[in-house]
Amino acid sequence: SQAAMRNWWGDKHEKLITTYNFDGFWQDLNEPEGVPTDMQFGAGDAAAVSNIIGQQMNKSLFDALAVYRP
């Protein structure tokens, strides 16, 4: 599920948050490059889903920081 994937990504950062005291993260290049404009995804075409991956990755780290450093 989408929630399980967000939790998985957030949990990958637990040690960085709890042991190394990272306060934030720069997540770059989290969208596929060069996607054809007519490409179809489960949630719609390329224009409809643009930036969803990055938004969900940021949400997962926001949630992880709330859990591991409330």
N, CA and C of each residue as an Amber inpcrd file, in Angstrom:
protein
   210
   0.8340000  -1.1940000   0.0000000   0.0000000   0.0000000   0.0000000
   0.8760000   1.2550000   0.0000000   0.2680000   2.3680000  -0.3080000
   1.0170000   3.6270000  -0.3180000   1.5170000   3.9830000   1.0730000
   0.6930000   3.7580000   2.0870000   1.1100000   4.0600000   3.4620000
   2.2800000   3.1710000   3.8760000   2.2520000   1.9150000   3.4880000
   3.3470000   0.9960000   3.8280000   4.6440000   1.4420000   3.1590000
   4.5600000   1.9110000   1.9360000   5.7590000   2.3800000   1.2370000
   6.3000000   3.6480000   1.8860000   5.4100000   4.5730000   2.2700000
   5.8740000   5.7840000   2.9690000   6.5400000   5.4200000   4.2840000
   5.9630000   4.4800000   5.0300000   6.5590000   4.0410000   6.2930000
   7.9240000   3.4030000   6.0570000   8.0340000   2.5830000   5.0240000
   9.3050000   1.9410000   4.6870000  10.3650000   3.0060000   4.4220000
  10.0330000   4.0270000   3.6180000  11.0070000   5.0740000   3.2840000
  11.3760000   5.8710000   4.5390000  10.4080000   6.2260000   5.3400000
  10.6900000   6.9660000   6.5670000  11.5600000   6.1750000   7.5290000
  11.2880000   4.8780000   7.6570000  12.0670000   4.0320000   8.5600000
  13.5180000   3.8930000   8.1160000  13.7830000   4.0330000   6.8220000
  15.1620000   3.9820000   6.3270000  15.9970000   5.1450000   6.8780000
  15.3540000   6.1540000   7.4250000  16.0400000   7.3350000   7.9390000
  16.1000000   7.3730000   9.4630000  15.5980000   6.3340000  10.1170000
  15.5490000   6.3180000  11.5840000  16.9210000   6.5730000  12.2080000
  17.9440000   5.8630000  11.7680000  19.2790000   6.0170000  12.3660000
  19.8270000   7.4220000  12.1330000  19.5790000   7.9860000  10.9590000
  20.0510000   9.3460000  10.6850000  19.3870000  10.3530000  11.6180000
  18.1290000  10.1080000  11.9470000  17.3820000  11.0190000  12.8100000
  17.7600000  10.8170000  14.2810000  17.7830000   9.5550000  14.7200000
  17.9640000   9.2880000  16.1490000  19.4230000   9.2480000  16.5890000
  20.3010000   8.7370000  15.7710000  21.7110000   8.6070000  16.1460000
  22.5380000   9.8160000  15.7360000  22.3140000  10.2890000  14.5150000
  23.1370000  11.3760000  13.9860000  22.4530000  12.7390000  14.0640000
  21.2210000  12.7630000  14.5980000  20.4820000  14.0040000  14.8560000
  20.2620000  14.8770000  13.6320000  20.0250000  14.2550000  12.4650000
  19.6810000  15.0340000  11.2830000  18.3620000  15.7530000  11.5260000
  18.3090000  16.9970000  11.1490000  17.0920000  17.8020000  11.3010000
  16.2580000  17.8660000  10.0320000  16.8640000  17.5640000   8.9130000
  16.1570000  17.6470000   7.6480000  16.9140000  16.9070000   6.5650000
  16.2870000  16.7860000   5.4230000  16.8530000  16.0110000   4.3250000
  16.5820000  16.7200000   3.0080000  17.5070000  16.5640000   2.0760000
  17.3280000  17.0550000   0.7220000  17.1270000  15.8190000  -0.1520000
  15.9420000  15.6720000  -0.6610000  15.6350000  14.5460000  -1.5450000
  15.5780000  15.0740000  -2.9680000  16.4730000  14.5880000  -3.7810000
  16.5830000  15.1150000  -5.1320000  16.4160000  13.9930000  -6.1490000
  15.9870000  14.3820000  -7.3120000  15.7980000  13.4770000  -8.4380000
  14.9050000  12.2930000  -8.0610000  13.7640000  12.5940000  -7.4850000
  12.8460000  11.5380000  -7.0930000  11.7240000  11.3200000  -8.1050000
  11.7570000  12.0450000  -9.2090000  10.8170000  11.8250000 -10.3050000
  11.5970000  11.2440000 -11.4800000  11.0000000  10.3270000 -12.2140000
  11.6860000   9.8150000 -13.4010000  11.9730000  10.9460000 -14.3890000
  13.1340000  10.9100000 -14.9970000  13.4910000  11.9230000 -15.9880000
  13.0330000  11.4870000 -17.3740000  12.6290000  12.4500000 -18.1630000
  12.3060000  12.1750000 -19.5510000  11.0890000  11.3110000 -19.7690000
  10.0670000  11.4330000 -18.9220000   8.8500000  10.6460000 -19.0820000
   8.0730000  11.1830000 -20.2810000   7.7050000  10.3190000 -21.2200000
   6.8930000  10.7850000 -22.3420000   5.5670000  11.3760000 -21.8510000
   5.1280000  12.4420000 -22.4640000   3.9080000  13.1230000 -22.0070000
   2.6690000  12.2640000 -22.1560000   2.7020000  11.2420000 -23.0060000
   1.5260000  10.3790000 -23.1730000   1.6000000   9.1090000 -22.3190000
   2.5980000   9.0200000 -21.4530000   2.7480000   7.8470000 -20.5920000
   1.6240000   7.8110000 -19.5650000   1.0940000   6.6260000 -19.3140000
   0.0020000   6.4450000 -18.3660000   0.5020000   5.7410000 -17.1090000
   0.0900000   6.2500000 -15.9460000   0.3930000   5.6580000 -14.6510000
  -0.9110000   5.1970000 -14.0150000  -0.8360000   4.5030000 -12.9220000
  -2.0430000   4.0320000 -12.2490000  -2.9790000   5.1550000 -11.8400000
  -2.4170000   6.3180000 -11.4990000  -3.2350000   7.4470000 -11.0350000
  -3.5370000   8.4510000 -12.1410000  -3.0910000   8.2010000 -13.3730000
  -3.3790000   9.1150000 -14.4700000  -2.1900000   9.3010000 -15.3860000
  -2.3100000  10.2700000 -16.2780000  -1.2170000  10.5160000 -17.2170000
  -0.0800000  11.2760000 -16.5360000   1.0160000  11.4720000 -17.2710000
   2.2270000  12.0780000 -16.7060000   1.9500000  13.4490000 -16.0930000
   1.1580000  14.2670000 -16.7580000   0.8550000  15.6080000 -16.2330000
   0.0490000  15.5360000 -14.9390000  -0.8320000  14.5580000 -14.8300000
  -1.6930000  14.4410000 -13.6400000  -0.9250000  13.9750000 -12.4140000
   0.1140000  13.1880000 -12.6060000   0.8230000  12.6230000 -11.4540000
   2.1860000  13.2640000 -11.2030000   2.5310000  14.2560000 -11.9900000
   3.8220000  14.9230000 -11.8250000   3.9820000  15.4220000 -10.3970000
   5.1190000  15.1500000  -9.8210000   5.5040000  15.5790000  -8.4680000
   4.8710000  14.7750000  -7.3370000   4.0440000  13.7870000  -7.6350000
   3.4420000  12.9890000  -6.5570000   4.5140000  12.1790000  -5.8320000
   5.4770000  11.6280000  -6.5670000   6.5290000  10.8290000  -5.9290000
   7.2950000  11.6820000  -4.9230000   7.7330000  12.8510000  -5.3510000
   8.4670000  13.7410000  -4.4560000   7.6460000  14.1790000  -3.2570000
   6.3850000  14.4780000  -3.4920000   5.5090000  14.9000000  -2.3960000
   5.3620000  13.7820000  -1.3700000   5.1910000  12.5530000  -1.8330000
   5.0200000  11.4260000  -0.9190000   6.3240000  11.0950000  -0.1850000
   7.4690000  11.2590000  -0.8580000   8.7440000  11.0450000  -0.1750000
   8.9310000  12.0810000   0.9300000   8.5880000  13.3180000   0.6500000
   8.7000000  14.3580000   1.6810000   7.7410000  14.1140000   2.8240000
   6.5290000  13.6500000   2.5180000   5.5680000  13.3320000   3.5760000
   6.1130000  12.2100000   4.4590000   6.7370000  11.2130000   3.8580000
   7.2580000  10.0970000   4.6560000   8.3380000  10.5650000   5.6240000
   9.1940000  11.4900000   5.1890000  10.2330000  11.9860000   6.0910000
   9.6730000  12.9440000   7.1220000   8.6750000  13.7220000   6.7640000
   7.9930000  14.5600000   7.7390000   7.4130000  13.6930000   8.8460000
   6.7290000  12.6180000   8.4480000   6.1240000  11.7080000   9.4230000
   7.1930000  11.0020000  10.2610000   8.3090000  10.6160000   9.6340000
   9.3920000   9.9450000  10.3650000   9.9980000  10.8800000  11.4110000
  10.2050000  12.1380000  11.0410000  10.7380000  13.1010000  12.0150000
   9.7710000  13.2900000  13.1750000   8.4760000  13.2610000  12.9060000
   7.4760000  13.3940000  13.9750000   7.5100000  12.1890000  14.9130000
   7.8060000  11.0200000  14.3810000   7.8640000   9.8010000  15.2020000
   9.1850000   9.7170000  15.9640000  10.2940000   9.8870000  15.2670000
  11.6070000   9.6520000  15.8610000  12.1700000  10.8480000  16.6160000
  11.6430000  12.0320000  16.3540000  12.0420000  13.2290000  17.0960000
  10.8240000  14.1360000  17.2370000   9.9080000  13.7410000  18.1130000
   8.6550000  14.5430000  18.2710000   8.9130000  15.9380000  18.8200000
